JSON list of C-alpha atoms in Angstrom, two decimals:
[
{"chain": "A", "resi": 29, "resn": "GLY", "atom": "CA", "xyz": [57.51, -12.52, 46.77]},
{"chain": "A", "resi": 30, "resn": "ILE", "atom": "CA", "xyz": [58.79, -10.60, 49.79]},
{"chain": "A", "resi": 31, "resn": "GLY", "atom": "CA", "xyz": [59.06, -7.30, 47.94]},
{"chain": "A", "resi": 32, "resn": "PHE", "atom": "CA", "xyz": [55.50, -7.68, 46.68]},
{"chain": "A", "resi": 33, "resn": "MET", "atom": "CA", "xyz": [54.32, -8.47, 50.22]},
{"chain": "A", "resi": 34, "resn": "ILE", "atom": "CA", "xyz": [55.93, -5.29, 51.55]},
{"chain": "A", "resi": 35, "resn": "TRP", "atom": "CA", "xyz": [54.52, -3.19, 48.70]},
{"chain": "A", "resi": 36, "resn": "GLN", "atom": "CA", "xyz": [51.02, -4.65, 49.13]},
{"chain": "A", "resi": 37, "resn": "SER", "atom": "CA", "xyz": [51.04, -4.14, 52.91]},
{"chain": "A", "resi": 38, "resn": "LEU", "atom": "CA", "xyz": [52.20, -0.54, 52.63]},
{"chain": "A", "resi": 39, "resn": "ARG", "atom": "CA", "xyz": [49.65, 0.18, 49.89]},
{"chain": "A", "resi": 40, "resn": "GLU", "atom": "CA", "xyz": [46.78, -1.30, 51.91]},
{"chain": "A", "resi": 41, "resn": "LEU", "atom": "CA", "xyz": [47.84, 0.59, 55.02]},
{"chain": "A", "resi": 42, "resn": "LYS", "atom": "CA", "xyz": [48.09, 3.87, 53.14]},
{"chain": "A", "resi": 43, "resn": "HIS", "atom": "CA", "xyz": [44.70, 3.60, 51.43]},
{"chain": "A", "resi": 44, "resn": "GLY", "atom": "CA", "xyz": [42.93, 1.97, 54.38]},
{"chain": "A", "resi": 45, "resn": "LEU", "atom": "CA", "xyz": [43.96, 4.65, 56.85]},
{"chain": "A", "resi": 46, "resn": "ALA", "atom": "CA", "xyz": [41.71, 7.27, 55.28]},
{"chain": "A", "resi": 47, "resn": "LEU", "atom": "CA", "xyz": [38.58, 5.59, 56.65]},
{"chain": "A", "resi": 48, "resn": "ALA", "atom": "CA", "xyz": [40.00, 4.23, 59.92]},
{"chain": "A", "resi": 49, "resn": "SER", "atom": "CA", "xyz": [39.58, 5.52, 63.47]},
{"chain": "A", "resi": 50, "resn": "SER", "atom": "CA", "xyz": [42.53, 6.95, 65.39]},
{"chain": "A", "resi": 51, "resn": "ALA", "atom": "CA", "xyz": [42.89, 3.76, 67.48]},
{"chain": "A", "resi": 52, "resn": "THR", "atom": "CA", "xyz": [42.96, 1.65, 64.33]},
{"chain": "A", "resi": 53, "resn": "LYS", "atom": "CA", "xyz": [45.55, 3.97, 62.79]},
{"chain": "A", "resi": 54, "resn": "LYS", "atom": "CA", "xyz": [47.83, 3.52, 65.81]},
{"chain": "A", "resi": 55, "resn": "LEU", "atom": "CA", "xyz": [47.40, -0.25, 65.66]},
{"chain": "A", "resi": 56, "resn": "LEU", "atom": "CA", "xyz": [48.15, -0.34, 61.94]},
{"chain": "A", "resi": 57, "resn": "GLU", "atom": "CA", "xyz": [51.29, 1.76, 62.40]},
{"chain": "A", "resi": 58, "resn": "ARG", "atom": "CA", "xyz": [52.54, -0.74, 64.98]},
{"chain": "A", "resi": 59, "resn": "GLU", "atom": "CA", "xyz": [51.70, -3.64, 62.68]},
{"chain": "A", "resi": 60, "resn": "LYS", "atom": "CA", "xyz": [53.48, -1.98, 59.77]},
{"chain": "A", "resi": 61, "resn": "ARG", "atom": "CA", "xyz": [56.66, -1.81, 61.84]},
{"chain": "A", "resi": 62, "resn": "LYS", "atom": "CA", "xyz": [56.29, -5.48, 62.81]},
{"chain": "A", "resi": 63, "resn": "THR", "atom": "CA", "xyz": [55.77, -6.49, 59.18]},
{"chain": "A", "resi": 64, "resn": "LEU", "atom": "CA", "xyz": [58.90, -4.64, 58.10]},
{"chain": "A", "resi": 65, "resn": "GLN", "atom": "CA", "xyz": [60.79, -6.08, 61.06]},
{"chain": "A", "resi": 66, "resn": "GLY", "atom": "CA", "xyz": [59.98, -9.56, 59.75]},
{"chain": "A", "resi": 67, "resn": "ALA", "atom": "CA", "xyz": [60.33, -8.88, 56.03]},
{"chain": "A", "resi": 68, "resn": "ILE", "atom": "CA", "xyz": [63.66, -7.03, 55.99]},
{"chain": "A", "resi": 69, "resn": "PRO", "atom": "CA", "xyz": [65.69, -10.01, 57.28]},
{"chain": "A", "resi": 70, "resn": "GLY", "atom": "CA", "xyz": [63.87, -12.21, 54.77]},
{"chain": "A", "resi": 71, "resn": "VAL", "atom": "CA", "xyz": [65.16, -10.06, 51.94]},
{"chain": "A", "resi": 72, "resn": "SER", "atom": "CA", "xyz": [68.68, -10.73, 53.20]},
{"chain": "A", "resi": 73, "resn": "TYR", "atom": "CA", "xyz": [68.35, -14.30, 51.89]},
{"chain": "A", "resi": 74, "resn": "VAL", "atom": "CA", "xyz": [67.91, -13.03, 48.35]},
{"chain": "A", "resi": 75, "resn": "ILE", "atom": "CA", "xyz": [70.98, -10.77, 48.14]},
{"chain": "A", "resi": 76, "resn": "PRO", "atom": "CA", "xyz": [73.66, -13.45, 48.77]},
{"chain": "A", "resi": 77, "resn": "ILE", "atom": "CA", "xyz": [72.00, -15.87, 46.37]},
{"chain": "A", "resi": 78, "resn": "LEU", "atom": "CA", "xyz": [71.89, -13.27, 43.59]},
{"chain": "A", "resi": 79, "resn": "SER", "atom": "CA", "xyz": [75.47, -12.19, 44.13]},
{"chain": "A", "resi": 80, "resn": "GLU", "atom": "CA", "xyz": [76.77, -15.77, 44.19]},
{"chain": "A", "resi": 81, "resn": "THR", "atom": "CA", "xyz": [74.76, -16.60, 41.06]},
{"chain": "A", "resi": 82, "resn": "ILE", "atom": "CA", "xyz": [76.15, -13.59, 39.20]},
{"chain": "A", "resi": 83, "resn": "LEU", "atom": "CA", "xyz": [79.70, -14.50, 40.23]},
{"chain": "A", "resi": 84, "resn": "TYR", "atom": "CA", "xyz": [79.15, -18.11, 39.20]},
{"chain": "A", "resi": 85, "resn": "PHE", "atom": "CA", "xyz": [77.86, -17.26, 35.73]},
{"chain": "A", "resi": 86, "resn": "ALA", "atom": "CA", "xyz": [80.56, -14.63, 35.24]},
{"chain": "A", "resi": 87, "resn": "THR", "atom": "CA", "xyz": [83.21, -17.30, 35.78]},
{"chain": "A", "resi": 88, "resn": "VAL", "atom": "CA", "xyz": [81.34, -19.89, 33.67]},
{"chain": "A", "resi": 89, "resn": "GLU", "atom": "CA", "xyz": [81.50, -17.57, 30.67]},
{"chain": "A", "resi": 90, "resn": "GLU", "atom": "CA", "xyz": [85.26, -17.43, 30.99]},
{"chain": "A", "resi": 91, "resn": "ASP", "atom": "CA", "xyz": [85.41, -21.25, 31.30]},
{"chain": "A", "resi": 92, "resn": "SER", "atom": "CA", "xyz": [87.38, -20.83, 34.47]},
{"chain": "A", "resi": 93, "resn": "TRP", "atom": "CA", "xyz": [88.83, -23.87, 36.19]},
{"chain": "A", "resi": 94, "resn": "THR", "atom": "CA", "xyz": [87.09, -22.77, 39.39]},
{"chain": "A", "resi": 95, "resn": "THR", "atom": "CA", "xyz": [83.63, -23.66, 38.04]},
{"chain": "A", "resi": 96, "resn": "ARG", "atom": "CA", "xyz": [84.32, -27.12, 36.67]},
{"chain": "A", "resi": 97, "resn": "ASN", "atom": "CA", "xyz": [84.17, -29.32, 39.75]},
{"chain": "A", "resi": 98, "resn": "GLU", "atom": "CA", "xyz": [83.16, -27.07, 42.58]},
{"chain": "A", "resi": 99, "resn": "PRO", "atom": "CA", "xyz": [79.36, -26.94, 42.96]},
{"chain": "A", "resi": 100, "resn": "VAL", "atom": "CA", "xyz": [79.68, -27.99, 46.60]},
{"chain": "A", "resi": 101, "resn": "ALA", "atom": "CA", "xyz": [81.97, -25.03, 47.28]},
{"chain": "A", "resi": 102, "resn": "LEU", "atom": "CA", "xyz": [79.42, -22.72, 45.64]},
{"chain": "A", "resi": 103, "resn": "VAL", "atom": "CA", "xyz": [76.57, -24.08, 47.76]},
{"chain": "A", "resi": 104, "resn": "SER", "atom": "CA", "xyz": [78.73, -23.75, 50.86]},
{"chain": "A", "resi": 105, "resn": "ALA", "atom": "CA", "xyz": [79.55, -20.13, 50.04]},
{"chain": "A", "resi": 106, "resn": "VAL", "atom": "CA", "xyz": [75.88, -19.29, 49.42]},
{"chain": "A", "resi": 107, "resn": "ILE", "atom": "CA", "xyz": [74.78, -20.86, 52.70]},
{"chain": "A", "resi": 108, "resn": "PHE", "atom": "CA", "xyz": [77.54, -19.07, 54.60]},
{"chain": "A", "resi": 109, "resn": "CYS", "atom": "CA", "xyz": [76.59, -15.72, 53.06]},
{"chain": "A", "resi": 110, "resn": "MET", "atom": "CA", "xyz": [72.88, -16.26, 53.68]},
{"chain": "A", "resi": 111, "resn": "VAL", "atom": "CA", "xyz": [73.25, -17.20, 57.32]},
{"chain": "A", "resi": 112, "resn": "THR", "atom": "CA", "xyz": [75.66, -14.42, 58.26]},
{"chain": "A", "resi": 113, "resn": "THR", "atom": "CA", "xyz": [73.81, -11.74, 56.30]},
{"chain": "A", "resi": 114, "resn": "HIS", "atom": "CA", "xyz": [70.42, -12.82, 57.67]},
{"chain": "A", "resi": 115, "resn": "THR", "atom": "CA", "xyz": [71.73, -12.90, 61.24]},
{"chain": "A", "resi": 116, "resn": "PHE", "atom": "CA", "xyz": [73.24, -9.42, 61.01]},
{"chain": "A", "resi": 117, "resn": "VAL", "atom": "CA", "xyz": [70.21, -7.86, 59.32]},
{"chain": "A", "resi": 118, "resn": "HIS", "atom": "CA", "xyz": [67.79, -9.54, 61.74]},
{"chain": "A", "resi": 119, "resn": "SER", "atom": "CA", "xyz": [69.70, -8.33, 64.80]},
{"chain": "A", "resi": 120, "resn": "PHE", "atom": "CA", "xyz": [70.05, -4.82, 63.41]},
{"chain": "A", "resi": 121, "resn": "THR", "atom": "CA", "xyz": [66.34, -4.68, 62.52]},
{"chain": "A", "resi": 122, "resn": "VAL", "atom": "CA", "xyz": [65.28, -5.80, 65.99]},
{"chain": "A", "resi": 123, "resn": "LEU", "atom": "CA", "xyz": [67.52, -3.18, 67.57]},
{"chain": "A", "resi": 124, "resn": "ALA", "atom": "CA", "xyz": [66.44, -0.43, 65.19]},
{"chain": "A", "resi": 125, "resn": "CYS", "atom": "CA", "xyz": [62.74, -1.14, 65.86]},
{"chain": "A", "resi": 126, "resn": "SER", "atom": "CA", "xyz": [63.14, -1.00, 69.64]},
{"chain": "A", "resi": 127, "resn": "PRO", "atom": "CA", "xyz": [62.46, 2.54, 70.93]},
{"chain": "A", "resi": 128, "resn": "ASN", "atom": "CA", "xyz": [65.40, 2.63, 73.38]},
{"chain": "A", "resi": 129, "resn": "TYR", "atom": "CA", "xyz": [67.92, 1.23, 70.93]},
{"chain": "A", "resi": 130, "resn": "ARG", "atom": "CA", "xyz": [66.57, 3.39, 68.12]},
{"chain": "A", "resi": 131, "resn": "ARG", "atom": "CA", "xyz": [67.30, 6.53, 70.14]},
{"chain": "A", "resi": 132, "resn": "THR", "atom": "CA", "xyz": [70.78, 5.24, 70.98]},
{"chain": "A", "resi": 133, "resn": "LEU", "atom": "CA", "xyz": [71.40, 4.27, 67.36]},
{"chain": "A", "resi": 134, "resn": "LEU", "atom": "CA", "xyz": [70.30, 7.66, 66.04]},
{"chain": "A", "resi": 135, "resn": "HIS", "atom": "CA", "xyz": [72.42, 9.45, 68.64]},
{"chain": "A", "resi": 136, "resn": "ASN", "atom": "CA", "xyz": [75.49, 7.38, 67.69]},
{"chain": "A", "resi": 137, "resn": "LEU", "atom": "CA", "xyz": [74.89, 7.99, 63.99]},
{"chain": "A", "resi": 138, "resn": "GLN", "atom": "CA", "xyz": [74.68, 11.73, 64.62]},
{"chain": "A", "resi": 139, "resn": "LEU", "atom": "CA", "xyz": [77.95, 11.60, 66.58]},
{"chain": "A", "resi": 140, "resn": "LEU", "atom": "CA", "xyz": [79.59, 9.65, 63.78]},
{"chain": "A", "resi": 141, "resn": "GLN", "atom": "CA", "xyz": [78.32, 12.13, 61.20]},
{"chain": "A", "resi": 142, "resn": "TRP", "atom": "CA", "xyz": [79.67, 15.02, 63.29]},
{"chain": "A", "resi": 143, "resn": "LYS", "atom": "CA", "xyz": [83.09, 13.32, 63.62]},
{"chain": "A", "resi": 144, "resn": "LEU", "atom": "CA", "xyz": [83.30, 12.65, 59.88]},
{"chain": "A", "resi": 145, "resn": "ARG", "atom": "CA", "xyz": [82.87, 16.33, 59.02]}
]
């Protein structure tokens, strides 16, 4: 759902820009950033659910004692992962899309890259 929405938006923006005026192009570029700013944290709900599901079925195949009577623990772990992952990704996306923080973030990443060499 979310991946398709991102793909469709980017496709429409790319093909629609050929016939658009310069003002419309600027507006669409801003809207593209806003769409990604909203969609990226939404994707962070999918990753914890998939990882917890894979772990669950991996332990079910082994008939592990951990999967017999613990569905509540599984749901709790999924909710915990979803909330913390979503919160982190949302905050990072908001900061990365802000012009001032983006410059600071890029500068800090360049410093980190220089220190790691």
